[in-house]
Every structure is written in structure tokens, then in C-alpha cells.
Tab-separated table of N, CA and C in Angstrom:
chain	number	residue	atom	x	y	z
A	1	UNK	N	0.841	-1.170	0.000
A	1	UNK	CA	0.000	0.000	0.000
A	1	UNK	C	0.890	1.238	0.000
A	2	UNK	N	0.596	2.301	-0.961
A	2	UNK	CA	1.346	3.269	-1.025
A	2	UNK	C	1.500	4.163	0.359
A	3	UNK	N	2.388	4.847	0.420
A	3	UNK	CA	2.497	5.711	2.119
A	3	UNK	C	1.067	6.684	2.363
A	4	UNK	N	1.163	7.441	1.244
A	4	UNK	CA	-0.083	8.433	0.894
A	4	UNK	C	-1.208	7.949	0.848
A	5	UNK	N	-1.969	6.675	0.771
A	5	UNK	CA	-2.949	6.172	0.750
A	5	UNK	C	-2.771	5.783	2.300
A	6	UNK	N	-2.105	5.446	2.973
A	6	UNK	CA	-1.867	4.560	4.264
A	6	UNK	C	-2.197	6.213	4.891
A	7	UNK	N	-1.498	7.236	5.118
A	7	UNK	CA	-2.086	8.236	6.168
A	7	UNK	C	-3.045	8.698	5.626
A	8	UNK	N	-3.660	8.660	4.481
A	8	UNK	CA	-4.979	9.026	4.467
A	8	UNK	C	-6.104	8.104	5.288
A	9	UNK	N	-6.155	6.943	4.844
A	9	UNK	CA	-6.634	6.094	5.904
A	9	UNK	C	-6.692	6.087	7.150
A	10	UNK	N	-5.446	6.683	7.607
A	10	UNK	CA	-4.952	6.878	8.951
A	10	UNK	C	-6.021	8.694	9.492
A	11	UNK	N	-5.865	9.154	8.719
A	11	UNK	CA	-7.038	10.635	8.836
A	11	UNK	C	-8.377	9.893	9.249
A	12	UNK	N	-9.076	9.387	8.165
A	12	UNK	CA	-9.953	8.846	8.628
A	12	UNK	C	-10.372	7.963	9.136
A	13	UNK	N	-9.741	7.150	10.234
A	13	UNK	CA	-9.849	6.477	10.906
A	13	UNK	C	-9.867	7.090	12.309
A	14	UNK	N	-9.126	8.608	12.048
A	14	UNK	CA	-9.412	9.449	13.575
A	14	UNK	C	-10.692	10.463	13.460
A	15	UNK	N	-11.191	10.127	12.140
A	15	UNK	CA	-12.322	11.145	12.608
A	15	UNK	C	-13.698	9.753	12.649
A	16	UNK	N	-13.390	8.517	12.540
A	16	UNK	CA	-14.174	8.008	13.338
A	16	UNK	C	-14.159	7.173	14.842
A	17	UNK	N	-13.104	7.961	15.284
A	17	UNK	CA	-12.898	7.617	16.771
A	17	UNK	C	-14.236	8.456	17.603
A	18	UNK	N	-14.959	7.713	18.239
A	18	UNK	CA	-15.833	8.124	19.233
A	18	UNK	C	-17.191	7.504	18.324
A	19	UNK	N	-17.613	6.452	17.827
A	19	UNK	CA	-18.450	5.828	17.256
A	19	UNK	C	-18.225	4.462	18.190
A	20	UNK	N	-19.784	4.386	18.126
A	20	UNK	CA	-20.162	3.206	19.248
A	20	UNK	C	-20.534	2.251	18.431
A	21	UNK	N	-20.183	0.800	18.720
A	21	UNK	CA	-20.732	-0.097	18.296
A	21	UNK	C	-21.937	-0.543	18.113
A	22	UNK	N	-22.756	0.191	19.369
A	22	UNK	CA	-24.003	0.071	19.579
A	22	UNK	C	-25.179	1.232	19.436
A	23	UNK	N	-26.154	0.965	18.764
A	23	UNK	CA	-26.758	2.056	18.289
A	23	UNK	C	-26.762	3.101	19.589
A	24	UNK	N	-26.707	3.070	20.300
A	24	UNK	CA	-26.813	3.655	21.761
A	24	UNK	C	-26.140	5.114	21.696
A	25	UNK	N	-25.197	5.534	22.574
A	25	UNK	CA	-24.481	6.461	22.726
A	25	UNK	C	-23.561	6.900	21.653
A	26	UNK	N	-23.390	7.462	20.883
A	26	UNK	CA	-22.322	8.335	19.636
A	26	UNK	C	-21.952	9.326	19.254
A	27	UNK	N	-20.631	9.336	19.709
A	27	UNK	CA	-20.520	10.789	19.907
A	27	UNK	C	-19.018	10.702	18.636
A	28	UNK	N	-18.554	11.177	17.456
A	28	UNK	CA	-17.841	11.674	16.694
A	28	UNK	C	-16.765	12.399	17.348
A	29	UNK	N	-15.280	12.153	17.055
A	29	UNK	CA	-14.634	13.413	17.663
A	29	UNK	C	-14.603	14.403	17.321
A	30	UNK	N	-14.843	14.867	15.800
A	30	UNK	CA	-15.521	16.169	15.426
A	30	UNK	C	-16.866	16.978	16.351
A	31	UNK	N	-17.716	15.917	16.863
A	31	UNK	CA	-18.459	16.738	17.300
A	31	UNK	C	-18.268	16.852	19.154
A	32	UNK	N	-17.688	16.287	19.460
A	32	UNK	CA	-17.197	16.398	20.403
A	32	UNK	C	-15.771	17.347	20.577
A	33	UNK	N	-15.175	17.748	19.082
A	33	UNK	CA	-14.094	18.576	19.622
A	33	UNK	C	-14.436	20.055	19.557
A	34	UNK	N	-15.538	20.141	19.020
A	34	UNK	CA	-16.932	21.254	18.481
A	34	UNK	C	-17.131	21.157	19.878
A	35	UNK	N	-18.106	20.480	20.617
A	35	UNK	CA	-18.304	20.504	21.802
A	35	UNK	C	-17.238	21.574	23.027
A	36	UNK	N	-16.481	20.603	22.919
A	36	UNK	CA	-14.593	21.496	23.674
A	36	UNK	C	-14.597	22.368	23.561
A	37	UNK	N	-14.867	23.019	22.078
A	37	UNK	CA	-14.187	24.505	21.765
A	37	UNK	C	-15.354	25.233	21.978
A	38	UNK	N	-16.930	24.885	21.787
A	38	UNK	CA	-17.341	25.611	22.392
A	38	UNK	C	-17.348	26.085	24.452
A	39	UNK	N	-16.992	25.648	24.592
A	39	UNK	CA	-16.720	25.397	26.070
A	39	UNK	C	-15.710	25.822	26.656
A	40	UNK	N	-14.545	25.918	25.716
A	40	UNK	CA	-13.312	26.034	26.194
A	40	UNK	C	-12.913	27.448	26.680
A	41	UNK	N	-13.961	28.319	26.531
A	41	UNK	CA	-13.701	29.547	27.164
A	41	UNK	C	-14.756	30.038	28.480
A	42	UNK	N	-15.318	29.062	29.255
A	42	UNK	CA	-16.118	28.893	29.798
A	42	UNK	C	-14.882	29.360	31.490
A	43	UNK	N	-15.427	29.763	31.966
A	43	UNK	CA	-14.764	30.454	33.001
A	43	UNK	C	-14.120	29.438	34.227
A	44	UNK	N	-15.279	28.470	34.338
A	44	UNK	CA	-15.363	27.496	35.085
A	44	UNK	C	-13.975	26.311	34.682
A	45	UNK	N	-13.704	26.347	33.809
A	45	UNK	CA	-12.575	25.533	33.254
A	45	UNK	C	-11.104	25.736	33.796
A	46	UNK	N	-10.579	25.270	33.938
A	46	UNK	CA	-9.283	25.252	34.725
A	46	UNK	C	-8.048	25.652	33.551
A	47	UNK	N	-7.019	26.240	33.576
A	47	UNK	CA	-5.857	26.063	32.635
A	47	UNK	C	-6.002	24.666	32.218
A	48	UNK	N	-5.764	23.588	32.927
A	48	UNK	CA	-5.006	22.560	32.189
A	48	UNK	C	-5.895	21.936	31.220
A	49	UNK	N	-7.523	22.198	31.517
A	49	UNK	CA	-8.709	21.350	31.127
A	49	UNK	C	-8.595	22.195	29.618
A	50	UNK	N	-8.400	23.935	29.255
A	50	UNK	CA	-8.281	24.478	28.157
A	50	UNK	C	-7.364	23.771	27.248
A	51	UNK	N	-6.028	23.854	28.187
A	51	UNK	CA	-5.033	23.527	27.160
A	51	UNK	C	-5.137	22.129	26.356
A	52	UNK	N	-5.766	20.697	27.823
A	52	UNK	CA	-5.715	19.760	26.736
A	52	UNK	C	-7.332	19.686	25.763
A	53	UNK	N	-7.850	20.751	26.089
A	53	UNK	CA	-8.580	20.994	24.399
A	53	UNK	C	-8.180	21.352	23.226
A	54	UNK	N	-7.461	22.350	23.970
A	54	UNK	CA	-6.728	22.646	22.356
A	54	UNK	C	-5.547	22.131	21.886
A	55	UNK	N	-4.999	21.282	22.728
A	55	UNK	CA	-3.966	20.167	22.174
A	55	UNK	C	-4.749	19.463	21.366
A	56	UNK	N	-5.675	19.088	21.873
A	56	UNK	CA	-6.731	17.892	21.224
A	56	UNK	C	-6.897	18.245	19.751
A	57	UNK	N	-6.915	19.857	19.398
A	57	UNK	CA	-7.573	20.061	18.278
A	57	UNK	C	-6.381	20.472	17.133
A	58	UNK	N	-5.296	20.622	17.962
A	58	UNK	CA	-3.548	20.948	17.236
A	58	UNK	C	-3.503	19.385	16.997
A	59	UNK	N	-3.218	18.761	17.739
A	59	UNK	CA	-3.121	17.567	17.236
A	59	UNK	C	-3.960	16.502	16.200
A	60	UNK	N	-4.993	17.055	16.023
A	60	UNK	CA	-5.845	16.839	15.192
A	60	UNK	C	-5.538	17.205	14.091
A	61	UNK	N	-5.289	18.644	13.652
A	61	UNK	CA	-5.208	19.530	12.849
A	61	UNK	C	-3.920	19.245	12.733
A	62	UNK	N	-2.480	18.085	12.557
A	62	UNK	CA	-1.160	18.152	13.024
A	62	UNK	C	-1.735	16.739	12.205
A	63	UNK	N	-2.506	16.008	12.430
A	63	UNK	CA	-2.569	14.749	11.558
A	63	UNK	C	-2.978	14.842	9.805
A	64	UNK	N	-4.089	16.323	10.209
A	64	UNK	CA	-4.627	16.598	8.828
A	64	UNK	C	-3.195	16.961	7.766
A	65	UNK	N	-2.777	17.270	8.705
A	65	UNK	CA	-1.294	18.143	7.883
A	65	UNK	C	-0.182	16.817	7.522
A	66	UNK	N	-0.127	15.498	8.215
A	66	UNK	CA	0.961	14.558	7.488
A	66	UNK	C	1.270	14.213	6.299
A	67	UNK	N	-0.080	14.173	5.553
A	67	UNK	CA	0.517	13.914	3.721
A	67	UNK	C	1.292	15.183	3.374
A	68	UNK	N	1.041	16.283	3.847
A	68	UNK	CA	1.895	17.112	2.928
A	68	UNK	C	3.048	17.560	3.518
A	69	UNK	N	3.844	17.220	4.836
A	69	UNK	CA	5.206	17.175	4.840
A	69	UNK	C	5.883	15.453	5.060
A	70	UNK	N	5.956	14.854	4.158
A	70	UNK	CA	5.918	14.068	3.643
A	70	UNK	C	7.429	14.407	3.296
A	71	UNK	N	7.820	15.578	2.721
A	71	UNK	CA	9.014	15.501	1.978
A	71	UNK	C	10.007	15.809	3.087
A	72	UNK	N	9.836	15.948	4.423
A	72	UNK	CA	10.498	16.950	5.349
A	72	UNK	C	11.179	15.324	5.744
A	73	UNK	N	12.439	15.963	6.558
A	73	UNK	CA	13.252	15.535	7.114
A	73	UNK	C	13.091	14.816	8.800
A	74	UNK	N	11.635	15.329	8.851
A	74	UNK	CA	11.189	14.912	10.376
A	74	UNK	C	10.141	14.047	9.976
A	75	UNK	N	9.539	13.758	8.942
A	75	UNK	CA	8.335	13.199	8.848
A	75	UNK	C	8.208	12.293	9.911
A	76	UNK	N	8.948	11.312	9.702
A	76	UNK	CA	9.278	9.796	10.561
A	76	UNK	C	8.750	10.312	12.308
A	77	UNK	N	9.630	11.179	12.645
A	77	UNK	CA	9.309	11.598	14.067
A	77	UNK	C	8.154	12.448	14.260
A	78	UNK	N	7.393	12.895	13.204
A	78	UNK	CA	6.016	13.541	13.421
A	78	UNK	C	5.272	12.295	13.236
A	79	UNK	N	5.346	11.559	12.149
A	79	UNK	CA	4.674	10.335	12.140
A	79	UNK	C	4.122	9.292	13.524
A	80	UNK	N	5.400	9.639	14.122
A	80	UNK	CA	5.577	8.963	15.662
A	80	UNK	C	4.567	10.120	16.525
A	81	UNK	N	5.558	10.707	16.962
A	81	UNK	CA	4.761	11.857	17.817
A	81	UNK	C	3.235	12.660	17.833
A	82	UNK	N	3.367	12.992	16.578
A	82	UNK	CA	1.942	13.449	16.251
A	82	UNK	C	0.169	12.156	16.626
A	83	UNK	N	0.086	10.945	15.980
A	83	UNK	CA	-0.727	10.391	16.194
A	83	UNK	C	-0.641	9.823	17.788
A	84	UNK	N	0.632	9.420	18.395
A	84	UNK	CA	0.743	9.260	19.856
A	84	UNK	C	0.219	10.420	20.850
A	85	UNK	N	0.523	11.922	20.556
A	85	UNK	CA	0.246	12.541	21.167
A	85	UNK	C	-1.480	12.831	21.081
A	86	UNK	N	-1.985	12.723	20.067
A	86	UNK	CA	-3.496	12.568	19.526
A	86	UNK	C	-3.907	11.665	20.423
A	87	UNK	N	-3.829	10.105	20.293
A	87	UNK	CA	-4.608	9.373	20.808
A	87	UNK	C	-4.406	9.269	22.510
A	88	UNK	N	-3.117	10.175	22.887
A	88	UNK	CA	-3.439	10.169	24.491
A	88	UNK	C	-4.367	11.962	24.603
A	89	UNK	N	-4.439	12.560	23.927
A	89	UNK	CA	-5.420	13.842	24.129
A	89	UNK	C	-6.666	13.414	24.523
A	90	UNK	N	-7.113	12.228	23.300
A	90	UNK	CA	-8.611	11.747	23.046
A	90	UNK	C	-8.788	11.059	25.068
A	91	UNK	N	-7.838	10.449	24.666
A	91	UNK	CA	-7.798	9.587	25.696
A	91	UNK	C	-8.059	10.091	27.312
A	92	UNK	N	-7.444	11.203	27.624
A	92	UNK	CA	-7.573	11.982	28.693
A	92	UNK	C	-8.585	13.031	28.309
A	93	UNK	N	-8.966	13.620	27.310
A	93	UNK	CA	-10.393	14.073	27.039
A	93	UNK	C	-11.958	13.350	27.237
A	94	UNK	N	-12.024	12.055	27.039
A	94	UNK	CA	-12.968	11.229	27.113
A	94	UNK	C	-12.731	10.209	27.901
A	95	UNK	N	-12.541	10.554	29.156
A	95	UNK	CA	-12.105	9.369	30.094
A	95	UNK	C	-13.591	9.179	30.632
A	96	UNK	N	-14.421	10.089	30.789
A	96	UNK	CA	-15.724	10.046	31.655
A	96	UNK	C	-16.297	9.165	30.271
A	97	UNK	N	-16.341	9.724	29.094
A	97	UNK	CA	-17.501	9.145	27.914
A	97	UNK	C	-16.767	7.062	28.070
A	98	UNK	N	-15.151	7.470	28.208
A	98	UNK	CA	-14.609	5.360	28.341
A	98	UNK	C	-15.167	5.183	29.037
A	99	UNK	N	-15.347	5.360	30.541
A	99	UNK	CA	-16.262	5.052	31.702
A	99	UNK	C	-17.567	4.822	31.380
A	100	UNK	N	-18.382	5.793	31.053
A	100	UNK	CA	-19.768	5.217	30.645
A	100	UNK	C	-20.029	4.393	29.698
A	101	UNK	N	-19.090	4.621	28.520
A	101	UNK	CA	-19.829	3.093	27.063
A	101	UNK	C	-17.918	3.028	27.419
A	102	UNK	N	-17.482	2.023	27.850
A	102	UNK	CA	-16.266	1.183	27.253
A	102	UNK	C	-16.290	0.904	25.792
A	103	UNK	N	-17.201	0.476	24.737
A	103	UNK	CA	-17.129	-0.012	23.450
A	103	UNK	C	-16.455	0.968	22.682
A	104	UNK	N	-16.682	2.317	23.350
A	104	UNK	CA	-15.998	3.918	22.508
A	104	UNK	C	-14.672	3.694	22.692
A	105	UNK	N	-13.725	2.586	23.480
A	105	UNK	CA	-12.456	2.654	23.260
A	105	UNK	C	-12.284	1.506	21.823
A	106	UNK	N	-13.202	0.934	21.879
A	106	UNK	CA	-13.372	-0.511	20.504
A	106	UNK	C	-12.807	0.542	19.069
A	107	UNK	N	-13.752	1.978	19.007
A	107	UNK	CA	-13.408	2.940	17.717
A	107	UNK	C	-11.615	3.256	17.515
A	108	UNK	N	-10.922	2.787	18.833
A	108	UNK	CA	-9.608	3.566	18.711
A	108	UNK	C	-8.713	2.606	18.072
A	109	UNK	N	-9.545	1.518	17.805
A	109	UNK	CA	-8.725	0.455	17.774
A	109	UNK	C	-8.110	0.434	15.988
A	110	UNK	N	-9.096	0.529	15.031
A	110	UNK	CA	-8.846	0.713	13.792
A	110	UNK	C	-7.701	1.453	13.622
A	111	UNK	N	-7.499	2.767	14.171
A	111	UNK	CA	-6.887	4.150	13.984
A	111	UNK	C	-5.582	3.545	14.343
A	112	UNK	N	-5.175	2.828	15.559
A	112	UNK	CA	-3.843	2.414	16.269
A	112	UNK	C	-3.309	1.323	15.486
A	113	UNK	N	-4.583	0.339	14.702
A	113	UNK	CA	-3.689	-0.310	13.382
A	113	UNK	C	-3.031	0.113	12.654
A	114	UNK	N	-3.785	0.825	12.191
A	114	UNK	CA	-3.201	1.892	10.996
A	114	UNK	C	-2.005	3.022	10.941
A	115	UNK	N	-2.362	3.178	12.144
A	115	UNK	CA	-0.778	4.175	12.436
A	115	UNK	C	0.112	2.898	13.065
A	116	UNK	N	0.457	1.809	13.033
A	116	UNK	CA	1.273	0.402	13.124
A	116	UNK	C	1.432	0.456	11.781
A	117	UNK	N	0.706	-0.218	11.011
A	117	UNK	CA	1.025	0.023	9.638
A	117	UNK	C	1.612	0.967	9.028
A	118	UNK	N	1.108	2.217	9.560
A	118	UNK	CA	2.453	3.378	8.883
A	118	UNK	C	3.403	3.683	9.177
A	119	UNK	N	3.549	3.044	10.752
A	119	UNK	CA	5.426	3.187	10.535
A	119	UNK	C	6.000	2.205	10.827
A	120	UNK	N	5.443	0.450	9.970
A	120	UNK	CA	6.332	-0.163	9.683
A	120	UNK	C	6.324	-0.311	8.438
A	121	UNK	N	7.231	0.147	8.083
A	121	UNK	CA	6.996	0.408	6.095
A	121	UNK	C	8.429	-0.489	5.829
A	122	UNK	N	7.672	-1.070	4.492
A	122	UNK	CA	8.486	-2.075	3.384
A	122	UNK	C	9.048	-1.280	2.291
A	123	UNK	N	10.437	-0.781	2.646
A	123	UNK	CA	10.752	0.377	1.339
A	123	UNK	C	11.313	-0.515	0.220
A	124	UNK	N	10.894	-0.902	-0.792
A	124	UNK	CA	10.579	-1.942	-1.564
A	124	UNK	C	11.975	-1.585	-2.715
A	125	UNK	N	11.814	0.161	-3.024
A	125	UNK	CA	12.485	0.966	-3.843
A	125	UNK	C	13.986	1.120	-3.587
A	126	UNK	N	14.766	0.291	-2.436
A	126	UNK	CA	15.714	0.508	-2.246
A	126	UNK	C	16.439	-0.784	-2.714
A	127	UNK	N	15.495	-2.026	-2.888
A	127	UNK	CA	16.131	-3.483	-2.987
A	127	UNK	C	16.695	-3.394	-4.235
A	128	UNK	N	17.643	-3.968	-5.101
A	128	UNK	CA	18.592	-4.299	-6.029
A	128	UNK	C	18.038	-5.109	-6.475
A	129	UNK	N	17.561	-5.230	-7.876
A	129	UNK	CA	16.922	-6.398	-8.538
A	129	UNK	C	18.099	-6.962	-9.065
A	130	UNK	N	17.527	-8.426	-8.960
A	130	UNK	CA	18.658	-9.258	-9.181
A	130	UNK	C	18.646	-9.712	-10.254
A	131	UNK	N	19.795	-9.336	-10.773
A	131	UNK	CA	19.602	-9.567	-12.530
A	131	UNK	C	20.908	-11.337	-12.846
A	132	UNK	N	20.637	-12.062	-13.658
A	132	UNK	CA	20.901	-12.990	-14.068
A	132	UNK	C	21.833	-12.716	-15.292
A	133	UNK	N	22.841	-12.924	-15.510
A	133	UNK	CA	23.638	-13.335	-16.997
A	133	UNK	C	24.241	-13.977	-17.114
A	134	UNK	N	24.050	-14.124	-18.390
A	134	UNK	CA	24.882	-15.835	-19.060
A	134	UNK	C	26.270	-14.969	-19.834
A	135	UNK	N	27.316	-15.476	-19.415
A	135	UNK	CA	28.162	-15.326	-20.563
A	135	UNK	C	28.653	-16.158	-20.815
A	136	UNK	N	28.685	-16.315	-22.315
A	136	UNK	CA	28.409	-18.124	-22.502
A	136	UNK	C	29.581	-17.864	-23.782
């Protein structure tokens, strides 16, 4: 699978994190990060509760952005960092919603394949084809 097809996959597989298995409770992290930001200036909120909202939504907005530095010299370590730091945002953002439906951690599961898959890559383009001759 090409790299560029693999983090695209990998995009959308985080915007269906927070989908329930069960028709029941469903909450999208789009609409839940909509939720955050409306909120996030709410007085009652603490520093740290702001900031990891808007980590939540840099890091979000930090995944949308991987196909196109692609050519950079850090990719590899944004590749790493960026979706790790994402899925512990979600993670400490929706600890009350894991508590009530557990199955909403089942959605994270696709997304954490897929970013496995993207950074164990088969660079295929570097192998030496092995060529055969007769000199006869």
C-alpha cells in the first residue's frame, strides 16, 4: 500500500474515533471537539482542562497536515509523535464518555492499526533487482 494512501486512511480512521458499536451512545470526535471549543472559554474551566482541548484540536489539525510534509526531514518523528500525542489527548479528554460506554475505546482500535502500519513500512524501492547473466 502506497504511504499516501496509508495516512490518508490513517485521517480517517481518527475522525471516526468516538463511534459506538451500539446504536446507543455516539458521539464523533468532530463533534465532540466542536463541543470542547465551544466550552473552552467557559470560566469554570481550569488552565489545564483548556489547554488539553486545544492540544486535542492541534493535534488533530497536526494529523490533517501529514501527507503534505511528507518531503520533510522529520516526517518519521512527526509520524511517531503526532498520532501518539493525539490518541493520548482523546484519551484523557474522554475518560468520563470510556467510563460510561467502554465499546468507545473498541473505535480507537482501527486508527492504532493503521498508524502500526504506517510506521512499519516495506521500502521496496531501495532493494537491487537481481539480474541474471549468461556469458556463454
Amino acid at each position: 500500500m502506497k504511504t499516501n494512501i496509508k495516512i490518508i486512511v490513517l485521517i480517517l480512521f481518527s475522525f471516526l474515533i468516538g463511534f459506538s458499536i451500539h446504536l446507543g451512545f455516539t458521539m464523533s470526535i468532530v463533534s465532540f471537539e466542536f463541543t470542547l471549543l465551544k466550552d473552552i472559554l467557559n470560566p469554570g474551566n481550569s488552565f489545564w482542562n483548556q489547554l488539553n482541548i486545544s492540544l486535542l484540536v492541534l493535534f488533530h489539525l497536526g494529523l490533517l497536515a501529514l501527507p503534505f510534509i511528507r518531503s520533510s526531514k522529520y516526517y518519521k518523528v512527526f509520524l511517531i509523535f503526532i498520532p501518539a500525542c493525539f490518541l493520548l489527548t482523546v484519551c484523557t479528554n474522554t475518560v468520563i464518555f470510556l467510563l460510561i460506554a467502554p465499546d468507545l475505546a473498541v473505535s480507537m482500535i482501527p486508527f492504532i492499526i493503521m498508524w502500526i502500519i504506517c510506521l512499519v513500512k516495506k521500502d521496496n524501492s531501495k532493494r537491487i533487482p537481481y539480474e541474471v547473466s549468461l556469458n556463454i
